Amino acid sequence: MLGLREGSALSVFNLEALIDSREQQILLAWQQNAQPWIRAIEDGEIESRLAVTNQAIIDAVLAEPTQTAVDIGCGEGWLVRSLTAHGLDVLGVDGVPQLIEKAQASDLGRYRLLTYDAISSGQLSGSFDAVICNFSLLGDQSTLGLFAVFSTLLNANGRLIIQTLHPLVACGTASYEDGWRPGSWIGFKGDFAEPAPWYFRTLATWVALFRLHGFQLTHLHEPIHPRLGRPASVILVGQLAQ
Ligand SMILES: C[S@@+](CC[C@H](N)C(=O)[O-])C[C@H]1O[C@@H](n2cnc3c(N)ncnc32)[C@H](O)[C@@H]1O
């Protein structure tokens, strides 16, 4: 997974530290890049979001009667605001203080500053109709930690809704297997600092994560970019198996 050969001199302790440091780099990168990210969202810099993926996640949430939702890794809060404007009671959580402060400046939605570690260790409770992660599951262990508690955040008929980069498209020319990939801000105009690595998962791995954590996959959407004719993302929707 990490490209380490058997018999490598790296001790288990160092291996854990390396995994940990990649997870920390993700959070650190979002802290360092919060301001340019806010500007990029305000200026509508990400074409695929405007063309297809923003509406696709809203449609996925509104496809079933939904009154309450939590948006995990909500960023500056655009999706919380949109869903609140549709009449939902939405809580946004994110681990970056600048993003949560920006989100709280709006009158729409409720927000809490929480890292994924804090959520995984039980610091978020609730019984929501929907748990939403919109392009916010970027790490390896941090994602697994959230999957371990998703079921505790949902009511009996609640839905887990995850939008992520489409693995076939995001894979590029690298081999199609799970693993850490270097990050990049290519295509963004703002003054972005160091990008963080991110953890690539194949479509089969995403589907298996749902099943392994007690979810039955009810929908899998592949929103197509209208100009490129290729999937801009994948949206996976699951419900707890009865
Ligand atoms: C690509 S942005 C997506 C933001 C938002 N969901 C959206 O659609 O615009 C990823 C978000 O995940 C958050 N995030 C990443 N790792 C996190 C962690 N370990 N704890 C809390 N938030 C984290 C970042 O702060 C950032 O806001």
mmCIF file of C-alpha atoms in Angstrom, residues 18-231:
data_model
loop_
_atom_site.group_PDB
_atom_site.id
_atom_site.type_symbol
_atom_site.label_atom_id
_atom_site.label_comp_id
_atom_site.label_asym_id
_atom_site.label_seq_id
_atom_site.Cartn_x
_atom_site.Cartn_y
_atom_site.Cartn_z
ATOM 1 C CA LEU A 18 4.237 7.965 8.397
ATOM 2 C CA ILE A 19 0.555 7.049 8.033
ATOM 3 C CA ASP A 20 -0.305 9.522 10.771
ATOM 4 C CA SER A 21 1.763 12.273 9.218
ATOM 5 C CA ARG A 22 -0.064 11.910 5.889
ATOM 6 C CA GLU A 23 -3.402 12.247 7.651
ATOM 7 C CA GLN A 24 -2.085 15.296 9.508
ATOM 8 C CA GLN A 25 -0.771 16.815 6.271
ATOM 9 C CA ILE A 26 -4.307 16.726 4.875
ATOM 10 C CA LEU A 27 -5.709 18.744 7.763
ATOM 11 C CA LEU A 28 -2.707 21.067 7.796
ATOM 12 C CA ALA A 29 -3.051 21.711 4.050
ATOM 13 C CA TRP A 30 -6.711 22.680 4.500
ATOM 14 C CA GLN A 31 -5.747 25.025 7.338
ATOM 15 C CA GLN A 32 -3.069 26.636 5.161
ATOM 16 C CA ASN A 33 -5.297 26.848 2.102
ATOM 17 C CA ALA A 34 -8.574 27.864 3.725
ATOM 18 C CA GLN A 35 -8.567 31.421 2.347
ATOM 19 C CA PRO A 36 -7.796 30.586 -1.309
ATOM 20 C CA TRP A 37 -10.319 27.725 -1.072
ATOM 21 C CA ILE A 38 -13.037 30.099 0.174
ATOM 22 C CA ARG A 39 -12.249 32.439 -2.725
ATOM 23 C CA ALA A 40 -12.246 29.581 -5.241
ATOM 24 C CA ILE A 41 -15.732 28.509 -4.088
ATOM 25 C CA GLU A 42 -17.029 32.107 -4.016
ATOM 26 C CA ASP A 43 -15.658 32.766 -7.518
ATOM 27 C CA GLY A 44 -17.033 29.469 -8.885
ATOM 28 C CA GLU A 45 -13.573 28.377 -10.008
ATOM 29 C CA ILE A 46 -14.266 24.644 -10.141
ATOM 30 C CA GLU A 47 -16.081 24.200 -13.437
ATOM 31 C CA SER A 48 -17.240 20.630 -12.768
ATOM 32 C CA ARG A 49 -18.963 21.769 -9.574
ATOM 33 C CA LEU A 50 -20.959 24.448 -11.379
ATOM 34 C CA ALA A 51 -21.615 22.227 -14.383
ATOM 35 C CA VAL A 52 -22.776 19.130 -12.560
ATOM 36 C CA THR A 53 -21.540 17.962 -9.145
ATOM 37 C CA ASN A 54 -23.108 20.660 -6.901
ATOM 38 C CA GLN A 55 -26.589 19.993 -8.251
ATOM 39 C CA ALA A 56 -25.936 16.236 -8.283
ATOM 40 C CA ILE A 57 -25.303 16.064 -4.515
ATOM 41 C CA ILE A 58 -28.306 18.315 -3.781
ATOM 42 C CA ASP A 59 -30.502 16.072 -5.967
ATOM 43 C CA ALA A 60 -29.159 12.950 -4.238
ATOM 44 C CA VAL A 61 -30.070 14.342 -0.802
ATOM 45 C CA LEU A 62 -33.496 15.599 -1.889
ATOM 46 C CA ALA A 63 -34.333 12.359 -3.709
ATOM 47 C CA GLU A 64 -35.850 10.992 -0.470
ATOM 48 C CA PRO A 65 -37.794 12.838 2.243
ATOM 49 C CA THR A 66 -35.056 14.310 4.453
ATOM 50 C CA GLN A 67 -35.468 16.683 7.380
ATOM 51 C CA THR A 68 -32.134 16.494 9.161
ATOM 52 C CA ALA A 69 -28.602 16.049 7.848
ATOM 53 C CA VAL A 70 -24.988 16.373 8.867
ATOM 54 C CA ASP A 71 -22.427 17.483 6.276
ATOM 55 C CA ILE A 72 -19.060 16.047 7.344
ATOM 56 C CA GLY A 73 -16.100 18.035 6.037
ATOM 57 C CA CYS A 74 -18.467 20.870 5.106
ATOM 58 C CA GLY A 75 -15.719 23.352 4.198
ATOM 59 C CA GLU A 76 -17.020 26.924 3.993
ATOM 60 C CA GLY A 77 -20.548 25.573 4.131
ATOM 61 C CA TRP A 78 -22.051 26.032 0.647
ATOM 62 C CA LEU A 79 -23.938 22.712 0.755
ATOM 63 C CA VAL A 80 -25.258 23.339 4.273
ATOM 64 C CA ARG A 81 -26.575 26.708 3.095
ATOM 65 C CA SER A 82 -28.171 25.212 -0.028
ATOM 66 C CA LEU A 83 -29.906 22.393 1.836
ATOM 67 C CA THR A 84 -31.017 24.744 4.618
ATOM 68 C CA ALA A 85 -32.562 26.971 1.963
ATOM 69 C CA HIS A 86 -34.496 23.854 0.839
ATOM 70 C CA GLY A 87 -35.950 23.606 4.359
ATOM 71 C CA LEU A 88 -33.644 20.983 5.904
ATOM 72 C CA ASP A 89 -32.098 21.293 9.375
ATOM 73 C CA VAL A 90 -28.405 20.815 8.576
ATOM 74 C CA LEU A 91 -25.325 20.653 10.777
ATOM 75 C CA GLY A 92 -21.965 21.251 9.094
ATOM 76 C CA VAL A 93 -18.770 20.000 10.704
ATOM 77 C CA ASP A 94 -15.198 20.575 9.642
ATOM 78 C CA GLY A 95 -11.773 20.475 11.286
ATOM 79 C CA VAL A 96 -10.521 23.820 9.971
ATOM 80 C CA PRO A 97 -11.334 26.856 12.143
ATOM 81 C CA GLN A 98 -11.167 29.415 9.282
ATOM 82 C CA LEU A 99 -13.667 27.409 7.210
ATOM 83 C CA ILE A 100 -16.086 26.979 10.112
ATOM 84 C CA GLU A 101 -15.805 30.700 10.982
ATOM 85 C CA LYS A 102 -16.620 31.586 7.371
ATOM 86 C CA ALA A 103 -19.566 29.161 7.400
ATOM 87 C CA GLN A 104 -20.881 30.567 10.687
ATOM 88 C CA ALA A 105 -20.904 34.064 9.224
ATOM 89 C CA SER A 106 -23.978 33.011 7.221
ATOM 90 C CA ASP A 107 -27.396 32.800 8.835
ATOM 91 C CA LEU A 108 -28.095 29.469 7.167
ATOM 92 C CA GLY A 109 -27.271 26.231 8.962
ATOM 93 C CA ARG A 110 -25.520 25.214 12.163
ATOM 94 C CA TYR A 111 -21.810 24.448 12.374
ATOM 95 C CA ARG A 112 -19.284 22.758 14.654
ATOM 96 C CA LEU A 113 -15.513 22.632 14.559
ATOM 97 C CA LEU A 114 -14.610 18.929 14.744
ATOM 98 C CA THR A 115 -11.830 16.861 13.234
ATOM 99 C CA TYR A 116 -12.515 13.412 11.836
ATOM 100 C CA ASP A 117 -10.497 11.972 14.743
ATOM 101 C CA ALA A 118 -12.850 13.706 17.169
ATOM 102 C CA ILE A 119 -15.906 12.370 15.305
ATOM 103 C CA SER A 120 -14.450 8.849 15.239
ATOM 104 C CA SER A 121 -13.854 9.017 18.973
ATOM 105 C CA GLY A 122 -17.506 9.793 19.604
ATOM 106 C CA GLN A 123 -17.572 13.583 19.919
ATOM 107 C CA LEU A 124 -20.447 13.910 17.455
ATOM 108 C CA SER A 125 -23.797 12.369 18.252
ATOM 109 C CA GLY A 126 -27.157 12.565 16.596
ATOM 110 C CA SER A 127 -29.748 10.671 14.680
ATOM 111 C CA PHE A 128 -29.818 12.239 11.231
ATOM 112 C CA ASP A 129 -31.833 11.390 8.135
ATOM 113 C CA ALA A 130 -28.678 11.825 6.074
ATOM 114 C CA VAL A 131 -24.937 11.806 6.649
ATOM 115 C CA ILE A 132 -23.295 13.578 3.711
ATOM 116 C CA CYS A 133 -19.634 13.688 2.699
ATOM 117 C CA ASN A 134 -19.078 15.854 -0.360
ATOM 118 C CA PHE A 135 -15.524 15.449 -1.686
ATOM 119 C CA SER A 136 -14.384 15.377 1.922
ATOM 120 C CA LEU A 137 -13.085 11.827 2.446
ATOM 121 C CA LEU A 138 -9.471 12.355 1.513
ATOM 122 C CA GLY A 139 -7.445 10.129 3.831
ATOM 123 C CA ASP A 140 -7.024 6.446 4.561
ATOM 124 C CA GLN A 141 -7.374 5.822 8.312
ATOM 125 C CA SER A 142 -9.433 8.984 8.813
ATOM 126 C CA THR A 143 -12.018 7.686 6.312
ATOM 127 C CA LEU A 144 -12.065 4.239 7.924
ATOM 128 C CA GLY A 145 -12.504 5.897 11.331
ATOM 129 C CA LEU A 146 -15.561 7.779 10.064
ATOM 130 C CA PHE A 147 -17.050 4.669 8.458
ATOM 131 C CA ALA A 148 -16.796 2.988 11.875
ATOM 132 C CA VAL A 149 -19.169 5.597 13.382
ATOM 133 C CA PHE A 150 -21.459 6.524 10.447
ATOM 134 C CA SER A 151 -24.100 4.001 11.576
ATOM 135 C CA THR A 152 -24.272 5.669 15.018
ATOM 136 C CA LEU A 153 -25.177 9.015 13.402
ATOM 137 C CA LEU A 154 -28.136 7.788 11.352
ATOM 138 C CA ASN A 155 -31.713 7.021 12.229
ATOM 139 C CA ALA A 156 -33.145 3.648 11.188
ATOM 140 C CA ASN A 157 -33.963 4.696 7.607
ATOM 141 C CA GLY A 158 -31.134 7.226 7.348
ATOM 142 C CA ARG A 159 -28.871 7.432 4.321
ATOM 143 C CA LEU A 160 -25.121 7.714 3.956
ATOM 144 C CA ILE A 161 -24.402 9.849 0.860
ATOM 145 C CA ILE A 162 -20.827 10.190 -0.361
ATOM 146 C CA GLN A 163 -19.703 12.134 -3.421
ATOM 147 C CA THR A 164 -16.104 11.643 -4.438
ATOM 148 C CA LEU A 165 -13.892 11.947 -7.501
ATOM 149 C CA HIS A 166 -14.758 9.223 -9.977
ATOM 150 C CA PRO A 167 -11.995 6.640 -9.484
ATOM 151 C CA LEU A 168 -11.677 5.838 -13.201
ATOM 152 C CA VAL A 169 -11.141 9.514 -14.017
ATOM 153 C CA ALA A 170 -9.112 10.450 -10.915
ATOM 154 C CA CYS A 171 -6.803 7.470 -11.420
ATOM 155 C CA GLY A 172 -5.059 9.112 -14.371
ATOM 156 C CA THR A 173 -2.219 7.016 -15.713
ATOM 157 C CA ALA A 174 -1.314 5.412 -12.368
ATOM 158 C CA SER A 175 -2.259 1.797 -11.761
ATOM 159 C CA TYR A 176 -5.825 1.239 -10.670
ATOM 160 C CA GLU A 177 -5.209 0.260 -7.058
ATOM 161 C CA ASP A 178 -5.754 1.801 -3.636
ATOM 162 C CA GLY A 179 -2.945 3.952 -2.306
ATOM 163 C CA TRP A 180 -1.684 7.394 -1.438
ATOM 164 C CA ARG A 181 -1.339 9.854 -4.319
ATOM 165 C CA PRO A 182 0.353 13.272 -4.421
ATOM 166 C CA GLY A 183 -2.025 16.230 -4.251
ATOM 167 C CA SER A 184 -2.121 19.187 -6.624
ATOM 168 C CA TRP A 185 -3.780 22.583 -6.962
ATOM 169 C CA ILE A 186 -3.287 22.649 -10.728
ATOM 170 C CA GLY A 187 -6.197 24.465 -12.356
ATOM 171 C CA PHE A 188 -6.846 26.716 -9.352
ATOM 172 C CA LYS A 189 -6.102 30.424 -9.743
ATOM 173 C CA GLY A 190 -5.550 31.437 -6.119
ATOM 174 C CA ASP A 191 -2.434 31.566 -4.042
ATOM 175 C CA PHE A 192 -2.534 27.964 -2.824
ATOM 176 C CA ALA A 193 0.240 26.626 -0.585
ATOM 177 C CA GLU A 194 1.544 23.056 -0.425
ATOM 178 C CA PRO A 195 -1.094 20.456 -1.446
ATOM 179 C CA ALA A 196 -1.631 17.374 0.700
ATOM 180 C CA PRO A 197 -1.447 13.745 -0.392
ATOM 181 C CA TRP A 198 -4.780 11.958 -0.750
ATOM 182 C CA TYR A 199 -5.793 8.334 -0.593
ATOM 183 C CA PHE A 200 -7.092 6.835 -3.845
ATOM 184 C CA ARG A 201 -9.723 4.098 -3.629
ATOM 185 C CA THR A 202 -11.026 2.016 -6.506
ATOM 186 C CA LEU A 203 -14.782 1.902 -7.075
ATOM 187 C CA ALA A 204 -14.798 -1.683 -5.750
ATOM 188 C CA THR A 205 -13.138 -0.508 -2.530
ATOM 189 C CA TRP A 206 -15.736 2.252 -2.019
ATOM 190 C CA VAL A 207 -18.544 -0.260 -2.517
ATOM 191 C CA ALA A 208 -16.861 -2.750 -0.154
ATOM 192 C CA LEU A 209 -16.511 -0.040 2.536
ATOM 193 C CA PHE A 210 -20.274 0.418 2.536
ATOM 194 C CA ARG A 211 -20.923 -3.319 2.826
ATOM 195 C CA LEU A 212 -18.253 -3.925 5.468
ATOM 196 C CA HIS A 213 -19.812 -1.266 7.683
ATOM 197 C CA GLY A 214 -23.340 -2.628 7.488
ATOM 198 C CA PHE A 215 -24.662 -0.479 4.630
ATOM 199 C CA GLN A 216 -26.601 -1.718 1.664
ATOM 200 C CA LEU A 217 -25.759 0.347 -1.414
ATOM 201 C CA THR A 218 -29.091 1.686 -2.702
ATOM 202 C CA HIS A 219 -27.870 4.027 -5.470
ATOM 203 C CA LEU A 220 -24.711 4.670 -7.379
ATOM 204 C CA HIS A 221 -24.815 7.777 -9.554
ATOM 205 C CA GLU A 222 -22.179 8.818 -12.071
ATOM 206 C CA PRO A 223 -22.931 12.484 -12.853
ATOM 207 C CA ILE A 224 -21.702 13.169 -16.359
ATOM 208 C CA HIS A 225 -19.845 16.381 -17.135
ATOM 209 C CA PRO A 226 -21.957 17.894 -19.955
ATOM 210 C CA ARG A 227 -18.966 19.270 -21.858
ATOM 211 C CA LEU A 228 -16.589 16.330 -21.430
ATOM 212 C CA GLY A 229 -19.127 13.511 -21.613
ATOM 213 C CA ARG A 230 -17.280 11.742 -18.798
ATOM 214 C CA PRO A 231 -18.248 11.131 -15.166
#
